[in-house]
Amino acid sequence: KESAATIVETLKDVTSYEGEDAVFECRLSRETTQDAQWFLGDVPLQSNEMNEIIVQGTRHTLILRKVTLEDCGSISFKVGQHTSAA
């Protein structure tokens, strides 16, 4: 059984203007098959035309495309028992 990955580089707060993209990055202690999930508030985010979720090795990136005032709020990243928020 693999040991749980931990978050070694936490999310940083991002300020962006309406119409811009907002980019959030998190780095894990190792590559993992565990479920990693991004949230805006309590809403789980999926990769679609508005959100791009990229996993490159241990780096997990969320890009919110052309943000609006409705996108304002807390972004969080969860893997296993670990959470980081910005």
PDB file of N, CA and C in Angstrom:
ATOM      1  N   LYS A   1       0.859  -1.195   0.000  1.00  0.00           N
ATOM      2  CA  LYS A   1       0.000   0.000   0.000  1.00  0.00           C
ATOM      3  C   LYS A   1       0.895   1.244   0.000  1.00  0.00           C
ATOM      4  N   GLU A   2       0.602   2.158  -0.917  1.00  0.00           N
ATOM      5  CA  GLU A   2       1.443   3.355  -1.003  1.00  0.00           C
ATOM      6  C   GLU A   2       1.150   4.302   0.151  1.00  0.00           C
ATOM      7  N   SER A   3       2.207   4.991   0.591  1.00  0.00           N
ATOM      8  CA  SER A   3       2.002   5.980   1.643  1.00  0.00           C
ATOM      9  C   SER A   3       1.338   7.210   1.029  1.00  0.00           C
ATOM     10  N   ALA A   4       0.602   7.932   1.856  1.00  0.00           N
ATOM     11  CA  ALA A   4      -0.156   9.082   1.360  1.00  0.00           C
ATOM     12  C   ALA A   4       0.783  10.212   0.941  1.00  0.00           C
ATOM     13  N   ALA A   5       0.435  10.863  -0.134  1.00  0.00           N
ATOM     14  CA  ALA A   5       1.187  12.043  -0.570  1.00  0.00           C
ATOM     15  C   ALA A   5       0.802  13.212   0.328  1.00  0.00           C
ATOM     16  N   THR A   6       1.750  14.098   0.566  1.00  0.00           N
ATOM     17  CA  THR A   6       1.460  15.301   1.344  1.00  0.00           C
ATOM     18  C   THR A   6       1.700  16.519   0.454  1.00  0.00           C
ATOM     19  N   ILE A   7       1.144  17.648   0.866  1.00  0.00           N
ATOM     20  CA  ILE A   7       1.297  18.893   0.110  1.00  0.00           C
ATOM     21  C   ILE A   7       2.582  19.564   0.582  1.00  0.00           C
ATOM     22  N   VAL A   8       3.554  19.741  -0.325  1.00  0.00           N
ATOM     23  CA  VAL A   8       4.827  20.353   0.063  1.00  0.00           C
ATOM     24  C   VAL A   8       4.928  21.810  -0.395  1.00  0.00           C
ATOM     25  N   GLU A   9       4.130  22.173  -1.370  1.00  0.00           N
ATOM     26  CA  GLU A   9       4.087  23.575  -1.817  1.00  0.00           C
ATOM     27  C   GLU A   9       2.625  23.974  -1.833  1.00  0.00           C
ATOM     28  N   THR A  10       2.232  24.853  -0.911  1.00  0.00           N
ATOM     29  CA  THR A  10       0.823  25.180  -0.741  1.00  0.00           C
ATOM     30  C   THR A  10       0.370  26.230  -1.747  1.00  0.00           C
ATOM     31  N   LEU A  11      -0.932  26.398  -1.824  1.00  0.00           N
ATOM     32  CA  LEU A  11      -1.509  27.400  -2.716  1.00  0.00           C
ATOM     33  C   LEU A  11      -1.152  28.797  -2.245  1.00  0.00           C
ATOM     34  N   LYS A  12      -0.988  29.703  -3.197  1.00  0.00           N
ATOM     35  CA  LYS A  12      -0.753  31.119  -2.896  1.00  0.00           C
ATOM     36  C   LYS A  12      -2.004  31.899  -3.291  1.00  0.00           C
ATOM     37  N   ASP A  13      -2.309  32.941  -2.511  1.00  0.00           N
ATOM     38  CA  ASP A  13      -3.441  33.792  -2.870  1.00  0.00           C
ATOM     39  C   ASP A  13      -3.177  34.461  -4.214  1.00  0.00           C
ATOM     40  N   VAL A  14      -4.224  34.575  -5.015  1.00  0.00           N
ATOM     41  CA  VAL A  14      -4.109  35.169  -6.348  1.00  0.00           C
ATOM     42  C   VAL A  14      -5.142  36.284  -6.459  1.00  0.00           C
ATOM     43  N   THR A  15      -4.701  37.430  -6.949  1.00  0.00           N
ATOM     44  CA  THR A  15      -5.624  38.521  -7.252  1.00  0.00           C
ATOM     45  C   THR A  15      -5.651  38.688  -8.759  1.00  0.00           C
ATOM     46  N   SER A  16      -6.835  38.650  -9.334  1.00  0.00           N
ATOM     47  CA  SER A  16      -6.932  38.862 -10.782  1.00  0.00           C
ATOM     48  C   SER A  16      -8.146  39.733 -11.068  1.00  0.00           C
ATOM     49  N   TYR A  17      -8.126  40.303 -12.247  1.00  0.00           N
ATOM     50  CA  TYR A  17      -9.206  41.195 -12.673  1.00  0.00           C
ATOM     51  C   TYR A  17     -10.171  40.443 -13.563  1.00  0.00           C
ATOM     52  N   GLU A  18     -11.415  40.934 -13.589  1.00  0.00           N
ATOM     53  CA  GLU A  18     -12.443  40.308 -14.406  1.00  0.00           C
ATOM     54  C   GLU A  18     -11.942  40.138 -15.840  1.00  0.00           C
ATOM     55  N   GLY A  19     -12.150  38.948 -16.398  1.00  0.00           N
ATOM     56  CA  GLY A  19     -11.719  38.674 -17.766  1.00  0.00           C
ATOM     57  C   GLY A  19     -10.333  38.054 -17.861  1.00  0.00           C
ATOM     58  N   GLU A  20      -9.562  38.104 -16.775  1.00  0.00           N
ATOM     59  CA  GLU A  20      -8.233  37.495 -16.768  1.00  0.00           C
ATOM     60  C   GLU A  20      -8.328  36.034 -16.336  1.00  0.00           C
ATOM     61  N   ASP A  21      -7.225  35.294 -16.538  1.00  0.00           N
ATOM     62  CA  ASP A  21      -7.132  33.932 -16.031  1.00  0.00           C
ATOM     63  C   ASP A  21      -6.482  33.973 -14.650  1.00  0.00           C
ATOM     64  N   ALA A  22      -6.921  33.108 -13.751  1.00  0.00           N
ATOM     65  CA  ALA A  22      -6.302  32.966 -12.429  1.00  0.00           C
ATOM     66  C   ALA A  22      -5.662  31.585 -12.366  1.00  0.00           C
ATOM     67  N   VAL A  23      -4.393  31.530 -11.964  1.00  0.00           N
ATOM     68  CA  VAL A  23      -3.653  30.270 -11.951  1.00  0.00           C
ATOM     69  C   VAL A  23      -3.259  29.920 -10.514  1.00  0.00           C
ATOM     70  N   PHE A  24      -3.586  28.708 -10.109  1.00  0.00           N
ATOM     71  CA  PHE A  24      -3.255  28.205  -8.779  1.00  0.00           C
ATOM     72  C   PHE A  24      -2.393  26.955  -8.937  1.00  0.00           C
ATOM     73  N   GLU A  25      -1.326  26.857  -8.138  1.00  0.00           N
ATOM     74  CA  GLU A  25      -0.440  25.693  -8.208  1.00  0.00           C
ATOM     75  C   GLU A  25      -0.195  25.112  -6.834  1.00  0.00           C
ATOM     76  N   CYS A  26      -0.089  23.804  -6.809  1.00  0.00           N
ATOM     77  CA  CYS A  26       0.186  23.067  -5.585  1.00  0.00           C
ATOM     78  C   CYS A  26       1.172  21.963  -5.952  1.00  0.00           C
ATOM     79  N   ARG A  27       2.099  21.643  -5.043  1.00  0.00           N
ATOM     80  CA  ARG A  27       3.036  20.560  -5.327  1.00  0.00           C
ATOM     81  C   ARG A  27       2.958  19.526  -4.222  1.00  0.00           C
ATOM     82  N   LEU A  28       2.958  18.247  -4.630  1.00  0.00           N
ATOM     83  CA  LEU A  28       2.866  17.149  -3.676  1.00  0.00           C
ATOM     84  C   LEU A  28       4.244  16.555  -3.420  1.00  0.00           C
ATOM     85  N   SER A  29       4.331  15.785  -2.346  1.00  0.00           N
ATOM     86  CA  SER A  29       5.602  15.161  -1.972  1.00  0.00           C
ATOM     87  C   SER A  29       6.002  14.096  -2.988  1.00  0.00           C
ATOM     88  N   ARG A  30       5.036  13.554  -3.701  1.00  0.00           N
ATOM     89  CA  ARG A  30       5.347  12.558  -4.718  1.00  0.00           C
ATOM     90  C   ARG A  30       4.148  12.383  -5.628  1.00  0.00           C
ATOM     91  N   GLU A  31       4.396  11.724  -6.761  1.00  0.00           N
ATOM     92  CA  GLU A  31       3.281  11.418  -7.653  1.00  0.00           C
ATOM     93  C   GLU A  31       2.372  10.439  -6.944  1.00  0.00           C
ATOM     94  N   THR A  32       1.088  10.565  -7.179  1.00  0.00           N
ATOM     95  CA  THR A  32       0.148   9.733  -6.438  1.00  0.00           C
ATOM     96  C   THR A  32      -1.011   9.299  -7.322  1.00  0.00           C
ATOM     97  N   THR A  33      -1.598   8.179  -6.977  1.00  0.00           N
ATOM     98  CA  THR A  33      -2.818   7.736  -7.646  1.00  0.00           C
ATOM     99  C   THR A  33      -4.036   8.125  -6.814  1.00  0.00           C
ATOM    100  N   GLN A  34      -3.774   8.731  -5.643  1.00  0.00           N
ATOM    101  CA  GLN A  34      -4.883   9.186  -4.792  1.00  0.00           C
ATOM    102  C   GLN A  34      -5.717  10.217  -5.536  1.00  0.00           C
ATOM    103  N   ASP A  35      -6.969  10.314  -5.155  1.00  0.00           N
ATOM    104  CA  ASP A  35      -7.825  11.338  -5.744  1.00  0.00           C
ATOM    105  C   ASP A  35      -7.393  12.712  -5.253  1.00  0.00           C
ATOM    106  N   ALA A  36      -7.070  13.562  -6.190  1.00  0.00           N
ATOM    107  CA  ALA A  36      -6.776  14.960  -5.884  1.00  0.00           C
ATOM    108  C   ALA A  36      -7.942  15.765  -6.447  1.00  0.00           C
ATOM    109  N   GLN A  37      -8.435  16.740  -5.684  1.00  0.00           N
ATOM    110  CA  GLN A  37      -9.624  17.479  -6.116  1.00  0.00           C
ATOM    111  C   GLN A  37      -9.475  18.960  -5.819  1.00  0.00           C
ATOM    112  N   TRP A  38      -9.882  19.791  -6.779  1.00  0.00           N
ATOM    113  CA  TRP A  38      -9.929  21.245  -6.611  1.00  0.00           C
ATOM    114  C   TRP A  38     -11.354  21.654  -6.272  1.00  0.00           C
ATOM    115  N   PHE A  39     -11.486  22.702  -5.452  1.00  0.00           N
ATOM    116  CA  PHE A  39     -12.809  23.216  -5.066  1.00  0.00           C
ATOM    117  C   PHE A  39     -12.826  24.736  -5.162  1.00  0.00           C
ATOM    118  N   LEU A  40     -13.970  25.284  -5.558  1.00  0.00           N
ATOM    119  CA  LEU A  40     -14.243  26.719  -5.435  1.00  0.00           C
ATOM    120  C   LEU A  40     -15.337  26.808  -4.389  1.00  0.00           C
ATOM    121  N   GLY A  41     -14.983  27.303  -3.193  1.00  0.00           N
ATOM    122  CA  GLY A  41     -15.908  27.216  -2.061  1.00  0.00           C
ATOM    123  C   GLY A  41     -16.084  25.737  -1.743  1.00  0.00           C
ATOM    124  N   ASP A  42     -17.353  25.265  -1.758  1.00  0.00           N
ATOM    125  CA  ASP A  42     -17.637  23.849  -1.495  1.00  0.00           C
ATOM    126  C   ASP A  42     -17.873  23.067  -2.780  1.00  0.00           C
ATOM    127  N   VAL A  43     -17.745  23.728  -3.922  1.00  0.00           N
ATOM    128  CA  VAL A  43     -18.096  23.098  -5.192  1.00  0.00           C
ATOM    129  C   VAL A  43     -16.864  22.443  -5.828  1.00  0.00           C
ATOM    130  N   PRO A  44     -16.905  21.117  -6.051  1.00  0.00           N
ATOM    131  CA  PRO A  44     -15.765  20.467  -6.715  1.00  0.00           C
ATOM    132  C   PRO A  44     -15.661  20.947  -8.162  1.00  0.00           C
ATOM    133  N   LEU A  45     -14.442  21.196  -8.618  1.00  0.00           N
ATOM    134  CA  LEU A  45     -14.223  21.685  -9.979  1.00  0.00           C
ATOM    135  C   LEU A  45     -13.799  20.542 -10.897  1.00  0.00           C
ATOM    136  N   GLN A  46     -14.279  20.595 -12.125  1.00  0.00           N
ATOM    137  CA  GLN A  46     -13.903  19.627 -13.156  1.00  0.00           C
ATOM    138  C   GLN A  46     -13.180  20.394 -14.260  1.00  0.00           C
ATOM    139  N   SER A  47     -12.394  19.679 -15.035  1.00  0.00           N
ATOM    140  CA  SER A  47     -11.746  20.295 -16.188  1.00  0.00           C
ATOM    141  C   SER A  47     -12.812  20.487 -17.269  1.00  0.00           C
ATOM    142  N   ASN A  48     -13.006  21.738 -17.708  1.00  0.00           N
ATOM    143  CA  ASN A  48     -13.972  22.030 -18.770  1.00  0.00           C
ATOM    144  C   ASN A  48     -13.536  23.317 -19.462  1.00  0.00           C
ATOM    145  N   GLU A  49     -14.429  23.962 -20.191  1.00  0.00           N
ATOM    146  CA  GLU A  49     -14.020  25.162 -20.933  1.00  0.00           C
ATOM    147  C   GLU A  49     -13.702  26.338 -20.015  1.00  0.00           C
ATOM    148  N   MET A  50     -14.202  26.314 -18.776  1.00  0.00           N
ATOM    149  CA  MET A  50     -13.946  27.408 -17.843  1.00  0.00           C
ATOM    150  C   MET A  50     -12.771  27.125 -16.901  1.00  0.00           C
ATOM    151  N   ASN A  51     -12.516  25.856 -16.622  1.00  0.00           N
ATOM    152  CA  ASN A  51     -11.459  25.472 -15.686  1.00  0.00           C
ATOM    153  C   ASN A  51     -10.537  24.470 -16.366  1.00  0.00           C
ATOM    154  N   GLU A  52      -9.245  24.696 -16.248  1.00  0.00           N
ATOM    155  CA  GLU A  52      -8.297  23.721 -16.772  1.00  0.00           C
ATOM    156  C   GLU A  52      -7.509  23.153 -15.604  1.00  0.00           C
ATOM    157  N   ILE A  53      -7.551  21.839 -15.464  1.00  0.00           N
ATOM    158  CA  ILE A  53      -6.828  21.158 -14.394  1.00  0.00           C
ATOM    159  C   ILE A  53      -5.699  20.360 -15.038  1.00  0.00           C
ATOM    160  N   ILE A  54      -4.476  20.655 -14.606  1.00  0.00           N
ATOM    161  CA  ILE A  54      -3.288  20.032 -15.203  1.00  0.00           C
ATOM    162  C   ILE A  54      -2.519  19.311 -14.103  1.00  0.00           C
ATOM    163  N   VAL A  55      -2.092  18.086 -14.392  1.00  0.00           N
ATOM    164  CA  VAL A  55      -1.223  17.345 -13.474  1.00  0.00           C
ATOM    165  C   VAL A  55       0.048  17.001 -14.233  1.00  0.00           C
ATOM    166  N   GLN A  56       1.182  17.516 -13.728  1.00  0.00           N
ATOM    167  CA  GLN A  56       2.487  17.213 -14.316  1.00  0.00           C
ATOM    168  C   GLN A  56       3.358  16.678 -13.193  1.00  0.00           C
ATOM    169  N   GLY A  57       3.437  15.358 -13.091  1.00  0.00           N
ATOM    170  CA  GLY A  57       4.218  14.756 -12.015  1.00  0.00           C
ATOM    171  C   GLY A  57       3.619  15.115 -10.666  1.00  0.00           C
ATOM    172  N   THR A  58       4.393  15.817  -9.836  1.00  0.00           N
ATOM    173  CA  THR A  58       3.914  16.176  -8.491  1.00  0.00           C
ATOM    174  C   THR A  58       3.212  17.537  -8.481  1.00  0.00           C
ATOM    175  N   ARG A  59       3.246  18.259  -9.605  1.00  0.00           N
ATOM    176  CA  ARG A  59       2.654  19.602  -9.656  1.00  0.00           C
ATOM    177  C   ARG A  59       1.224  19.526 -10.185  1.00  0.00           C
ATOM    178  N   HIS A  60       0.313  20.119  -9.405  1.00  0.00           N
ATOM    179  CA  HIS A  60      -1.093  20.180  -9.781  1.00  0.00           C
ATOM    180  C   HIS A  60      -1.446  21.643  -9.996  1.00  0.00           C
ATOM    181  N   THR A  61      -2.018  21.949 -11.161  1.00  0.00           N
ATOM    182  CA  THR A  61      -2.322  23.328 -11.534  1.00  0.00           C
ATOM    183  C   THR A  61      -3.800  23.462 -11.879  1.00  0.00           C
ATOM    184  N   LEU A  62      -4.396  24.551 -11.402  1.00  0.00           N
ATOM    185  CA  LEU A  62      -5.773  24.896 -11.755  1.00  0.00           C
ATOM    186  C   LEU A  62      -5.738  26.252 -12.430  1.00  0.00           C
ATOM    187  N   ILE A  63      -6.323  26.350 -13.623  1.00  0.00           N
ATOM    188  CA  ILE A  63      -6.448  27.635 -14.314  1.00  0.00           C
ATOM    189  C   ILE A  63      -7.934  27.946 -14.451  1.00  0.00           C
ATOM    190  N   LEU A  64      -8.345  29.052 -13.836  1.00  0.00           N
ATOM    191  CA  LEU A  64      -9.720  29.528 -14.011  1.00  0.00           C
ATOM    192  C   LEU A  64      -9.693  30.523 -15.160  1.00  0.00           C
ATOM    193  N   ARG A  65     -10.382  30.217 -16.227  1.00  0.00           N
ATOM    194  CA  ARG A  65     -10.371  31.044 -17.435  1.00  0.00           C
ATOM    195  C   ARG A  65     -11.323  32.234 -17.317  1.00  0.00           C
ATOM    196  N   LYS A  66     -10.844  33.400 -17.710  1.00  0.00           N
ATOM    197  CA  LYS A  66     -11.679  34.605 -17.805  1.00  0.00           C
ATOM    198  C   LYS A  66     -12.597  34.738 -16.599  1.00  0.00           C
ATOM    199  N   VAL A  67     -11.973  34.955 -15.430  1.00  0.00           N
ATOM    200  CA  VAL A  67     -12.740  34.996 -14.181  1.00  0.00           C
ATOM    201  C   VAL A  67     -13.764  36.124 -14.179  1.00  0.00           C
ATOM    202  N   THR A  68     -14.838  35.893 -13.427  1.00  0.00           N
ATOM    203  CA  THR A  68     -15.869  36.915 -13.219  1.00  0.00           C
ATOM    204  C   THR A  68     -15.985  37.138 -11.710  1.00  0.00           C
ATOM    205  N   LEU A  69     -16.765  38.111 -11.313  1.00  0.00           N
ATOM    206  CA  LEU A  69     -16.952  38.385  -9.894  1.00  0.00           C
ATOM    207  C   LEU A  69     -17.539  37.174  -9.174  1.00  0.00           C
ATOM    208  N   GLU A  70     -18.306  36.333  -9.903  1.00  0.00           N
ATOM    209  CA  GLU A  70     -18.899  35.134  -9.292  1.00  0.00           C
ATOM    210  C   GLU A  70     -17.833  34.113  -8.893  1.00  0.00           C
ATOM    211  N   ASP A  71     -16.644  34.214  -9.508  1.00  0.00           N
ATOM    212  CA  ASP A  71     -15.575  33.268  -9.194  1.00  0.00           C
ATOM    213  C   ASP A  71     -14.819  33.640  -7.921  1.00  0.00           C
ATOM    214  N   CYS A  72     -15.147  34.794  -7.348  1.00  0.00           N
ATOM    215  CA  CYS A  72     -14.463  35.253  -6.141  1.00  0.00           C
ATOM    216  C   CYS A  72     -14.756  34.284  -4.996  1.00  0.00           C
ATOM    217  N   GLY A  73     -13.725  33.959  -4.244  1.00  0.00           N
ATOM    218  CA  GLY A  73     -13.933  33.066  -3.108  1.00  0.00           C
ATOM    219  C   GLY A  73     -12.713  32.229  -2.841  1.00  0.00           C
ATOM    220  N   SER A  74     -12.908  31.207  -2.039  1.00  0.00           N
ATOM    221  CA  SER A  74     -11.813  30.357  -1.610  1.00  0.00           C
ATOM    222  C   SER A  74     -11.623  29.196  -2.578  1.00  0.00           C
ATOM    223  N   ILE A  75     -10.390  29.041  -3.036  1.00  0.00           N
ATOM    224  CA  ILE A  75     -10.012  27.883  -3.854  1.00  0.00           C
ATOM    225  C   ILE A  75      -9.283  26.930  -2.929  1.00  0.00           C
ATOM    226  N   SER A  76      -9.634  25.661  -2.976  1.00  0.00           N
ATOM    227  CA  SER A  76      -8.893  24.701  -2.161  1.00  0.00           C
ATOM    228  C   SER A  76      -8.532  23.478  -2.988  1.00  0.00           C
ATOM    229  N   PHE A  77      -7.465  22.829  -2.551  1.00  0.00           N
ATOM    230  CA  PHE A  77      -6.955  21.620  -3.192  1.00  0.00           C
ATOM    231  C   PHE A  77      -6.863  20.568  -2.099  1.00  0.00           C
ATOM    232  N   LYS A  78      -7.441  19.394  -2.362  1.00  0.00           N
ATOM    233  CA  LYS A  78      -7.441  18.328  -1.352  1.00  0.00           C
ATOM    234  C   LYS A  78      -6.872  17.056  -1.962  1.00  0.00           C
ATOM    235  N   VAL A  79      -5.997  16.416  -1.191  1.00  0.00           N
ATOM    236  CA  VAL A  79      -5.512  15.089  -1.551  1.00  0.00           C
ATOM    237  C   VAL A  79      -5.441  14.300  -0.247  1.00  0.00           C
ATOM    238  N   GLY A  80      -6.137  13.160  -0.204  1.00  0.00           N
ATOM    239  CA  GLY A  80      -6.183  12.373   1.024  1.00  0.00           C
ATOM    240  C   GLY A  80      -6.706  13.215   2.173  1.00  0.00           C
ATOM    241  N   GLN A  81      -5.952  13.260   3.269  1.00  0.00           N
ATOM    242  CA  GLN A  81      -6.344  14.038   4.450  1.00  0.00           C
ATOM    243  C   GLN A  81      -5.799  15.461   4.420  1.00  0.00           C
ATOM    244  N   HIS A  82      -5.106  15.842   3.347  1.00  0.00           N
ATOM    245  CA  HIS A  82      -4.406  17.119   3.294  1.00  0.00           C
ATOM    246  C   HIS A  82      -5.171  18.123   2.435  1.00  0.00           C
ATOM    247  N   THR A  83      -5.199  19.374   2.895  1.00  0.00           N
ATOM    248  CA  THR A  83      -5.888  20.448   2.185  1.00  0.00           C
ATOM    249  C   THR A  83      -5.031  21.708   2.194  1.00  0.00           C
ATOM    250  N   SER A  84      -5.058  22.426   1.074  1.00  0.00           N
ATOM    251  CA  SER A  84      -4.442  23.750   1.013  1.00  0.00           C
ATOM    252  C   SER A  84      -5.481  24.671   0.411  1.00  0.00           C
ATOM    253  N   ALA A  85      -5.553  25.905   0.889  1.00  0.00           N
ATOM    254  CA  ALA A  85      -6.556  26.853   0.396  1.00  0.00           C
ATOM    255  C   ALA A  85      -5.945  28.222   0.158  1.00  0.00           C
ATOM    256  N   ALA A  86      -6.548  28.952  -0.772  1.00  0.00           N
ATOM    257  CA  ALA A  86      -6.117  30.331  -1.064  1.00  0.00           C
ATOM    258  C   ALA A  86      -7.349  31.153  -1.387  1.00  0.00           C
TER     259      ALA A  86
END
